[in-house]
Tab-separated table of C-alpha atoms in Angstrom:
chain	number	residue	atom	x	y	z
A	1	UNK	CA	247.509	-38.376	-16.986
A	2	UNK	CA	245.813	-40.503	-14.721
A	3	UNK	CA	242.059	-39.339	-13.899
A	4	UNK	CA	238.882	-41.325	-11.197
A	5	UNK	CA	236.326	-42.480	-13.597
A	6	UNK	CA	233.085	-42.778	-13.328
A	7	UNK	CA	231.205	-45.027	-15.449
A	8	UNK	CA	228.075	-46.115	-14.607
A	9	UNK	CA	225.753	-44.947	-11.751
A	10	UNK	CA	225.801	-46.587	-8.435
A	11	UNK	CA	227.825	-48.233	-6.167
A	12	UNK	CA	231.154	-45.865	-4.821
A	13	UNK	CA	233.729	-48.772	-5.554
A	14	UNK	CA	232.455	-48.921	-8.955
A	15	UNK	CA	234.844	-46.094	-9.581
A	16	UNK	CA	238.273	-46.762	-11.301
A	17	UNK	CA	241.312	-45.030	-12.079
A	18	UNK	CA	242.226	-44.647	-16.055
A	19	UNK	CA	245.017	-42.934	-18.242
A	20	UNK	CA	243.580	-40.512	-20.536
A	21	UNK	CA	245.029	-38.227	-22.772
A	22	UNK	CA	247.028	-34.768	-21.236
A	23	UNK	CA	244.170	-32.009	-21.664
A	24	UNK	CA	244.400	-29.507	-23.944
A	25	UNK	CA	242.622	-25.859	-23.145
A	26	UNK	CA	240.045	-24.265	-25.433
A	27	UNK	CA	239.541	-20.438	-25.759
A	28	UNK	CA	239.265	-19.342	-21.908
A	29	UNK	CA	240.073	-21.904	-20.605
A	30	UNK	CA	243.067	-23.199	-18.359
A	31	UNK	CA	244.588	-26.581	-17.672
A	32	UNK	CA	246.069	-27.057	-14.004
A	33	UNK	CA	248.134	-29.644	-12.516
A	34	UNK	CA	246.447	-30.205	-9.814
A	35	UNK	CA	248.336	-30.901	-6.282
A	36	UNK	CA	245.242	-31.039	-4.448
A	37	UNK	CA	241.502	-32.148	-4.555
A	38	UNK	CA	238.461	-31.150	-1.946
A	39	UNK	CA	236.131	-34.134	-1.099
A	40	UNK	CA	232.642	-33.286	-0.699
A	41	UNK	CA	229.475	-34.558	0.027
A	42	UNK	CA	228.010	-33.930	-3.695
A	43	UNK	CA	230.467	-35.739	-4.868
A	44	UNK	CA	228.939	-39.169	-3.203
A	45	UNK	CA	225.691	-37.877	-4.552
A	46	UNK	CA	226.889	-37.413	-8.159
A	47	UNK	CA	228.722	-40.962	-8.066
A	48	UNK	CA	225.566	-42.534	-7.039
A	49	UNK	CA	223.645	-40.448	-9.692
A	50	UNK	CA	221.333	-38.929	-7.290
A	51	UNK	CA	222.393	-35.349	-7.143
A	52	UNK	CA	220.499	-32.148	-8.617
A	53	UNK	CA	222.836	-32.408	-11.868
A	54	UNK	CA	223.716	-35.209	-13.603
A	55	UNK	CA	227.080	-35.086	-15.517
A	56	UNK	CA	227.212	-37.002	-19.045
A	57	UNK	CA	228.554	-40.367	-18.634
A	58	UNK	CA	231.761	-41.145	-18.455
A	59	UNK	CA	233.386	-38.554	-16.240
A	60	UNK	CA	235.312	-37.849	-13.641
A	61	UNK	CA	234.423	-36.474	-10.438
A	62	UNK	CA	235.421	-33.787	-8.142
A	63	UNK	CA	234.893	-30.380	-8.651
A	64	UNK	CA	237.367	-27.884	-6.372
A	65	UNK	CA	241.199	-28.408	-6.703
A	66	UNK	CA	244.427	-26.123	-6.114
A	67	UNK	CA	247.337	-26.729	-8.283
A	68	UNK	CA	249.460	-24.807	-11.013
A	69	UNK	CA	248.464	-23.933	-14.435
A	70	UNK	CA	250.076	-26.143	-17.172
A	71	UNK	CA	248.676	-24.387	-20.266
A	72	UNK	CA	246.685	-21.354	-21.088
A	73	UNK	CA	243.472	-21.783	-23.906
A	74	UNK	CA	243.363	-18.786	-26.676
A	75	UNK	CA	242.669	-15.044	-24.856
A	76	UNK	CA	243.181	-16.387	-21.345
A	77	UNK	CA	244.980	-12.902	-19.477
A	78	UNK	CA	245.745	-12.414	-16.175
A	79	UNK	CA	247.222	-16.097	-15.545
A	80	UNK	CA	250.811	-17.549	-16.184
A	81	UNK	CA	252.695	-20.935	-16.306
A	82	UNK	CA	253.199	-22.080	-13.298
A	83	UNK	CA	251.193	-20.168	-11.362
A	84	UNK	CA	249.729	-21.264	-7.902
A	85	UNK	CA	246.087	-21.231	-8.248
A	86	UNK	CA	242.438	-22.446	-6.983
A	87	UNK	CA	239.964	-23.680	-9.111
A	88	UNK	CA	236.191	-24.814	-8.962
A	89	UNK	CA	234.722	-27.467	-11.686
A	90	UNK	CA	231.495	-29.034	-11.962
A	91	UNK	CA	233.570	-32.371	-12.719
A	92	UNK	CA	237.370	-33.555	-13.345
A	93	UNK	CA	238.770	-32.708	-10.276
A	94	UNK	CA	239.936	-36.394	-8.905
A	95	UNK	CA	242.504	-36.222	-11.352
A	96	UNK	CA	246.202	-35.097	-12.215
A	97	UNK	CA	245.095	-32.283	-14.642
A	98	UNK	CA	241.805	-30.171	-14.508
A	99	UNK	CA	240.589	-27.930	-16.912
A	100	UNK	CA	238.163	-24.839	-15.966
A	101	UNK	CA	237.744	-21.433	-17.693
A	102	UNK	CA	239.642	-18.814	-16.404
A	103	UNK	CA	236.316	-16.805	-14.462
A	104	UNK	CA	236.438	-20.426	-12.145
A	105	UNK	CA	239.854	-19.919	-11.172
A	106	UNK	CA	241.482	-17.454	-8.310
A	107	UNK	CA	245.153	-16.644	-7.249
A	108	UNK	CA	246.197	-18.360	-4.533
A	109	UNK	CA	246.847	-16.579	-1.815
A	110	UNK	CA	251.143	-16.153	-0.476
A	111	UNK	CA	251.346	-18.747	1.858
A	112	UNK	CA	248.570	-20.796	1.836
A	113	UNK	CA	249.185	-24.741	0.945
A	114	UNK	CA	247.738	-26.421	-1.530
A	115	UNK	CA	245.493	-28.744	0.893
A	116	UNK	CA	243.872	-25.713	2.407
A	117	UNK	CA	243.245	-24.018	-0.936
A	118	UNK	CA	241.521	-27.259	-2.150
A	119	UNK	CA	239.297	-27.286	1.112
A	120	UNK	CA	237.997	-23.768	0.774
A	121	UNK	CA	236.265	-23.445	-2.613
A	122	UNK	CA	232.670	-24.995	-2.066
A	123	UNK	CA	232.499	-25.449	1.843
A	124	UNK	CA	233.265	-21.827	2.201
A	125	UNK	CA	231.455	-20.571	-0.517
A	126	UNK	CA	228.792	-22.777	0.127
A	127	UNK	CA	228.148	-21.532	3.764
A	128	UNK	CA	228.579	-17.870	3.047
A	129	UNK	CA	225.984	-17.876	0.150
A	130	UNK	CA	223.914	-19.521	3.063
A	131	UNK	CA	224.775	-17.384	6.229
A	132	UNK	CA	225.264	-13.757	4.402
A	133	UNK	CA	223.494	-13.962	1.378
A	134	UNK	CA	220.557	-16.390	2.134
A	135	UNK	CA	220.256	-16.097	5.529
A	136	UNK	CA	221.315	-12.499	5.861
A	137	UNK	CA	222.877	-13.492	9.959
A	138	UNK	CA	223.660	-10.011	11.386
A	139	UNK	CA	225.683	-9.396	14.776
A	140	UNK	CA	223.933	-10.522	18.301
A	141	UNK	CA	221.888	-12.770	16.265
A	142	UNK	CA	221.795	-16.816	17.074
A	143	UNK	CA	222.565	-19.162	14.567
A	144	UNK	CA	221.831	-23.269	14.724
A	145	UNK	CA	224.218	-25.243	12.665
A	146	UNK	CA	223.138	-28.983	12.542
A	147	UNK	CA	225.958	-31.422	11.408
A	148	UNK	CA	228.280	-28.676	12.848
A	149	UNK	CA	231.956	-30.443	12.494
A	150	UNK	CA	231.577	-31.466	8.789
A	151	UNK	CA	232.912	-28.946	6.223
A	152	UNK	CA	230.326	-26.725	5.526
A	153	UNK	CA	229.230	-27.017	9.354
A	154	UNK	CA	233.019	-25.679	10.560
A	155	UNK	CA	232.596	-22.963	7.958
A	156	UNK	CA	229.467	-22.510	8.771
A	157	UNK	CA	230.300	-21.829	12.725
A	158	UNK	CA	233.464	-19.484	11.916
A	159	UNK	CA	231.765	-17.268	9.441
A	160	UNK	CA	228.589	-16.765	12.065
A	161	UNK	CA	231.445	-15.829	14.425
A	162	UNK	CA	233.241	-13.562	11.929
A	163	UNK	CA	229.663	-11.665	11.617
A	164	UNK	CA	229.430	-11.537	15.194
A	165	UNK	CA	226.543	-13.349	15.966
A	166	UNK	CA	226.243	-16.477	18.564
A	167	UNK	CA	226.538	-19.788	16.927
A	168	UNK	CA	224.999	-23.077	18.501
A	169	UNK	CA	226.422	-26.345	17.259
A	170	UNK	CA	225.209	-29.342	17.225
A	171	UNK	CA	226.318	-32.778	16.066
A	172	UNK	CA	226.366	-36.610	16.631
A	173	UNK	CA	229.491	-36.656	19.122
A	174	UNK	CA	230.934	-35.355	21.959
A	175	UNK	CA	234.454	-35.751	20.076
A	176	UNK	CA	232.853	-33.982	16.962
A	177	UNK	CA	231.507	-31.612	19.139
A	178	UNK	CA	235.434	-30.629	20.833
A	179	UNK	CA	235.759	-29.888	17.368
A	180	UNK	CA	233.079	-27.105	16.940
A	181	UNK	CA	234.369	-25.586	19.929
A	182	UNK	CA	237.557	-25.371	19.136
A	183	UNK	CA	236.423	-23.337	15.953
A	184	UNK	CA	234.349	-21.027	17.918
A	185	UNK	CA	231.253	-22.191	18.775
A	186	UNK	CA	229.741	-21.033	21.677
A	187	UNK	CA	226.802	-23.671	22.716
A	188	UNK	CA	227.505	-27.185	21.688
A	189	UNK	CA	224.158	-29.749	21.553
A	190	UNK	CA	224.771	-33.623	21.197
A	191	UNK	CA	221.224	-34.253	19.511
A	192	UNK	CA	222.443	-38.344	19.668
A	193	UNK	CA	222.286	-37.881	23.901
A	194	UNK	CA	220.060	-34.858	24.339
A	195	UNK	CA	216.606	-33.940	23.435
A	196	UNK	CA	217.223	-31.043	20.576
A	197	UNK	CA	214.425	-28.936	21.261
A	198	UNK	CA	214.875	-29.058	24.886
A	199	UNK	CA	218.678	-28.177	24.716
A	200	UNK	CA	217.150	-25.175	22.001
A	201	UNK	CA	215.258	-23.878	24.788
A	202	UNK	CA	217.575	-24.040	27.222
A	203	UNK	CA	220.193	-22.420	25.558
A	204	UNK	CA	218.041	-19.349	23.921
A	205	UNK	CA	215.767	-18.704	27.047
A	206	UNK	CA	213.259	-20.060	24.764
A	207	UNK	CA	213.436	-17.844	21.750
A	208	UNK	CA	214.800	-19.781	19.238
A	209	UNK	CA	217.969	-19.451	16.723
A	210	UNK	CA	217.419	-16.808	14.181
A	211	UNK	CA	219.321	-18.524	11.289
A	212	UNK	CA	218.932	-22.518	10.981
A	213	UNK	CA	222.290	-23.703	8.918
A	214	UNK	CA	221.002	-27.613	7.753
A	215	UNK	CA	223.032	-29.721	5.721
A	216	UNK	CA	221.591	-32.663	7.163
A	217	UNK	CA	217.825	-33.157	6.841
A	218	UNK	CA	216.283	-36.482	8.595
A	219	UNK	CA	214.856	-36.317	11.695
A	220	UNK	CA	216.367	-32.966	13.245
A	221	UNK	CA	215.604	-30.702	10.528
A	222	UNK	CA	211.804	-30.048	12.093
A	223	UNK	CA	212.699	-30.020	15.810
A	224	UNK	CA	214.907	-27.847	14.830
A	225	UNK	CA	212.656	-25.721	12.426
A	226	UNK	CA	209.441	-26.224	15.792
A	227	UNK	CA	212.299	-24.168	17.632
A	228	UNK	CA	213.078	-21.376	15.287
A	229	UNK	CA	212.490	-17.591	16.341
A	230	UNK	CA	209.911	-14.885	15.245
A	231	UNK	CA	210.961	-14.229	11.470
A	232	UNK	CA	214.071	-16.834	11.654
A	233	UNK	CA	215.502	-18.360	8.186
A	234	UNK	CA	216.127	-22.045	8.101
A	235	UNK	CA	219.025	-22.659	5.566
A	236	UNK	CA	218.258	-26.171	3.427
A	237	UNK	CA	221.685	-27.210	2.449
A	238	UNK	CA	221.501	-30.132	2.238
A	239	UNK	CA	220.502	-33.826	3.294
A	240	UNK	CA	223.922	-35.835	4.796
A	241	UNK	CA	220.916	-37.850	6.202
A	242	UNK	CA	219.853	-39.547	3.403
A	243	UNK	CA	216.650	-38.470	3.741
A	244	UNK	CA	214.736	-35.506	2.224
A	245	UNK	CA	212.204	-33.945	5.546
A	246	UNK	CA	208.481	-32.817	5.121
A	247	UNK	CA	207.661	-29.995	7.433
A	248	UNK	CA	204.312	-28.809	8.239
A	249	UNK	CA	203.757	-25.298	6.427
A	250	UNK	CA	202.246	-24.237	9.308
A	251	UNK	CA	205.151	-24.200	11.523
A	252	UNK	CA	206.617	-21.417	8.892
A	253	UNK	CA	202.900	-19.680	9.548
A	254	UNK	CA	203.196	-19.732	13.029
A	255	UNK	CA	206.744	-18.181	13.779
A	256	UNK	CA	207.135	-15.986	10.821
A	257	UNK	CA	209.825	-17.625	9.801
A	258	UNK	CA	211.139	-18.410	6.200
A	259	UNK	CA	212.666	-21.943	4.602
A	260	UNK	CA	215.311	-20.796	2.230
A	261	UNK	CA	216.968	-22.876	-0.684
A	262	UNK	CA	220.881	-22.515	-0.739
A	263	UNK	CA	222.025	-23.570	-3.995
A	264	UNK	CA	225.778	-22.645	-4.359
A	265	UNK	CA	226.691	-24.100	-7.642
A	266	UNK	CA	224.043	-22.661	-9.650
A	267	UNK	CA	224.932	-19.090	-7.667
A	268	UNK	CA	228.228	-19.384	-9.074
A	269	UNK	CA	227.254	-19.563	-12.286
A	270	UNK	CA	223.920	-17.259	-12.133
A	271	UNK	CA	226.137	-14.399	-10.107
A	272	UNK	CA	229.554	-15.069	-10.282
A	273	UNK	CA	230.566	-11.424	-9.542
A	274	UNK	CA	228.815	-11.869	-6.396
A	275	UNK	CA	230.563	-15.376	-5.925
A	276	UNK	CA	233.859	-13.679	-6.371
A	277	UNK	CA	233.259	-10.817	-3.913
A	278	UNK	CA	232.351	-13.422	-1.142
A	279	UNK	CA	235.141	-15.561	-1.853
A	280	UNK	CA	237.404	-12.121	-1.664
A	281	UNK	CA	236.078	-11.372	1.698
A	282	UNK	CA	236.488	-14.881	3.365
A	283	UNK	CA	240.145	-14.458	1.747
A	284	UNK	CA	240.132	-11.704	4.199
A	285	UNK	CA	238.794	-13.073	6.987
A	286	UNK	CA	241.340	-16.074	6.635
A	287	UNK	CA	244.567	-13.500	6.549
A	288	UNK	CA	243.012	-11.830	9.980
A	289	UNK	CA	242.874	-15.209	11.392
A	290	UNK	CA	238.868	-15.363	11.774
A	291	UNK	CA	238.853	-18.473	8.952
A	292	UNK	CA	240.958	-21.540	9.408
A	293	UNK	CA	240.077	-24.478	7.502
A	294	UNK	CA	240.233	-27.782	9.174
A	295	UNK	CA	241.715	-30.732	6.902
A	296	UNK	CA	241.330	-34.082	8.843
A	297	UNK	CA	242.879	-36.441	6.171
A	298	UNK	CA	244.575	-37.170	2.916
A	299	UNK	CA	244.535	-39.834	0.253
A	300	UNK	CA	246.087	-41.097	-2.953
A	301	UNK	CA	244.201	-40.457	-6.424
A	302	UNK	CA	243.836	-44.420	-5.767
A	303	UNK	CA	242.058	-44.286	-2.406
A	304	UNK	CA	239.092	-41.711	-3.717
A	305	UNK	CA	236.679	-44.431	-3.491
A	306	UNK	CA	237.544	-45.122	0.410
A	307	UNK	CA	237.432	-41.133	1.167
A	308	UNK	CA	233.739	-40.966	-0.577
A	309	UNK	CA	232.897	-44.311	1.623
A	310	UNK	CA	234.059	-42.344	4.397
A	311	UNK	CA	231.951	-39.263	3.557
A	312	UNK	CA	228.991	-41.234	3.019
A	313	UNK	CA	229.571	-42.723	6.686
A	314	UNK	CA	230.096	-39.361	7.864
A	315	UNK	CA	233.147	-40.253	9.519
A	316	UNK	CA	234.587	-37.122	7.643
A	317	UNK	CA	236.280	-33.873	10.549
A	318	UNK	CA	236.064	-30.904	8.582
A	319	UNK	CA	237.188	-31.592	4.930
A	320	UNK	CA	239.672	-34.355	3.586
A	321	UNK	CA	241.521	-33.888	0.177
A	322	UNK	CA	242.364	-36.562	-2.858
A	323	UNK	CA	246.487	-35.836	-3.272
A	324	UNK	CA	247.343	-37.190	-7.207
């Protein structure tokens, strides 16, 4: 099969495509074909050695996929040959077999195609950890997402408006910004042409969003986090900026408000119960219509390197998937 590698830290086109061995599953474990691979912005991260977790070198990148299982490991129940499924990997993903243990795979759904089951797993799951579980958003409330058309942002947006609360997006364009709207955000903020905390103000009658969703970091994350309301939770997702921000402490002091870590891939494997029960409910949400996933683009196993460029630039709508 033919499989990204990843050889060396640094540079994105550094990465090359190899032929390795067909995989073979240990106890609990199944191999998938896979048909389809969600990009995301960890991936960049881990390429460039410079996210939280370091895989062992060589590997191969990528870490959410939908495809059909190709072989079942010793004890594996509940799966069959052939079978349609989604699956989430720390690495081997960007390739045309993955392996995972059968509590990281799911059914997929009647219906749904493969691109949208790639495109769910972590940008989903990511931004309901962040908005339920971390931020606990509740109906009526306001929420902030910063970097609001990117993956987790879109998620981000339709799962505020799934919990009935007002969502505020914000990004770097007005095209980006046609985007949010069309996935149901209610105030949209161009913090490249307007002043951010102004535009807060306006649009709260200067209260302030409860819930801060950031996956961005860099220079909005503490005009954004001077604007927060009494006892609001700003989300730290993540830092598509490049650049890691260091707020005051006593701008947390001063509003009651909270800075809370999301973390998704360590929840998944700390609580994966709870994982599944989220990922059950947005699997409802999607069949009511509340959920639809946005994939802007597709490439060839052989273009993976040119969709992480693109992520890096942040020229990425929503999420894009690596077709083998």
């Amino acid at each position: 099969m033919k499989a990204v590698r990843c050889k060396d830290w640094g540079p994105i086109d550094s990465l090359l495509i190899e032929d390795l061995p067909d995989l073979v599953p240990a106890a609990g474990e199944v191999v998938v074909d896979v048909k389809a691979a969600g990009v995301n912005f960890p991936d960049v991260l881990t390429v460039q050695g410079k996210y939280q977790v370091r895989p062992e070198l060589p590997f191969t990148p990528g870490n959410e996929f939908a495809g059909t299982v190709r072989a079942l490991g010793e004890g594996v129940t509940g799966f069959t040959v052939g079978q349609q499924v989604i699956g989430f990997t720390r690495t081997g993903a960007f390739a045309e077999q993955a392996i995972a243990p059968v509590a990281a795979l799911m059914p997929m759904p009647p219906g749904m195609n493969f691109d949208t089951a790639a495109a769910i797993t972590l940008t989903y799951g990511t931004s309901h950890h962040a908005v339920v579980d971390r931020g606990a958003l509740q109906a009526g409330e306001t929420m902030l997402v910063l970097g609001a058309a990117g993956g987790v942002g879109l998620a981000a947006i339709e799962i505020g408006k799934a919990l009935g609360a007002r969502v505020i997006a914000a990004a770097s364009s007005d095209d980006k910004l046609a985007i949010c709207r069309a996935h149901g955000a209610d105030v949209l903020i161009n913090y490249e042409t307007e002043d951010l905390r102004e535009a807060l103000k306006a649009a709260t009658g200067g209260r302030g969003p409860d819930v801060i969703y950031d996956p961005v970091g860099g220079k909005y994350s503490e005009p954004a986090m001077r604007s927060i309301a009494w006892r609001g939770r700003h989300l730290v997702v993540g830092f598509a900026a490049g650049e890691i921000p260091k707020l005051p402490w006593n701008l947390m002091l001063l509003k009651g408000a909270s800075v809370v870590g999301v973390f998704w891939g360590d929840f998944v494997r700390r609580e994966p119960k709870a994982n599944l029960a989220a990922m059950q409910q947005m699997l409802g949400w999607m069949a009511e219509g509340k959920l639809k996933p946005l994939v802007s683009a597709r490439y060839a196993l052989g273009e993976t390197a040119r969709a992480l460029n693109d992520m890096a630039a942040r020229k990425v709508t929503g999420k894009v998937v690596i077709v083998p």
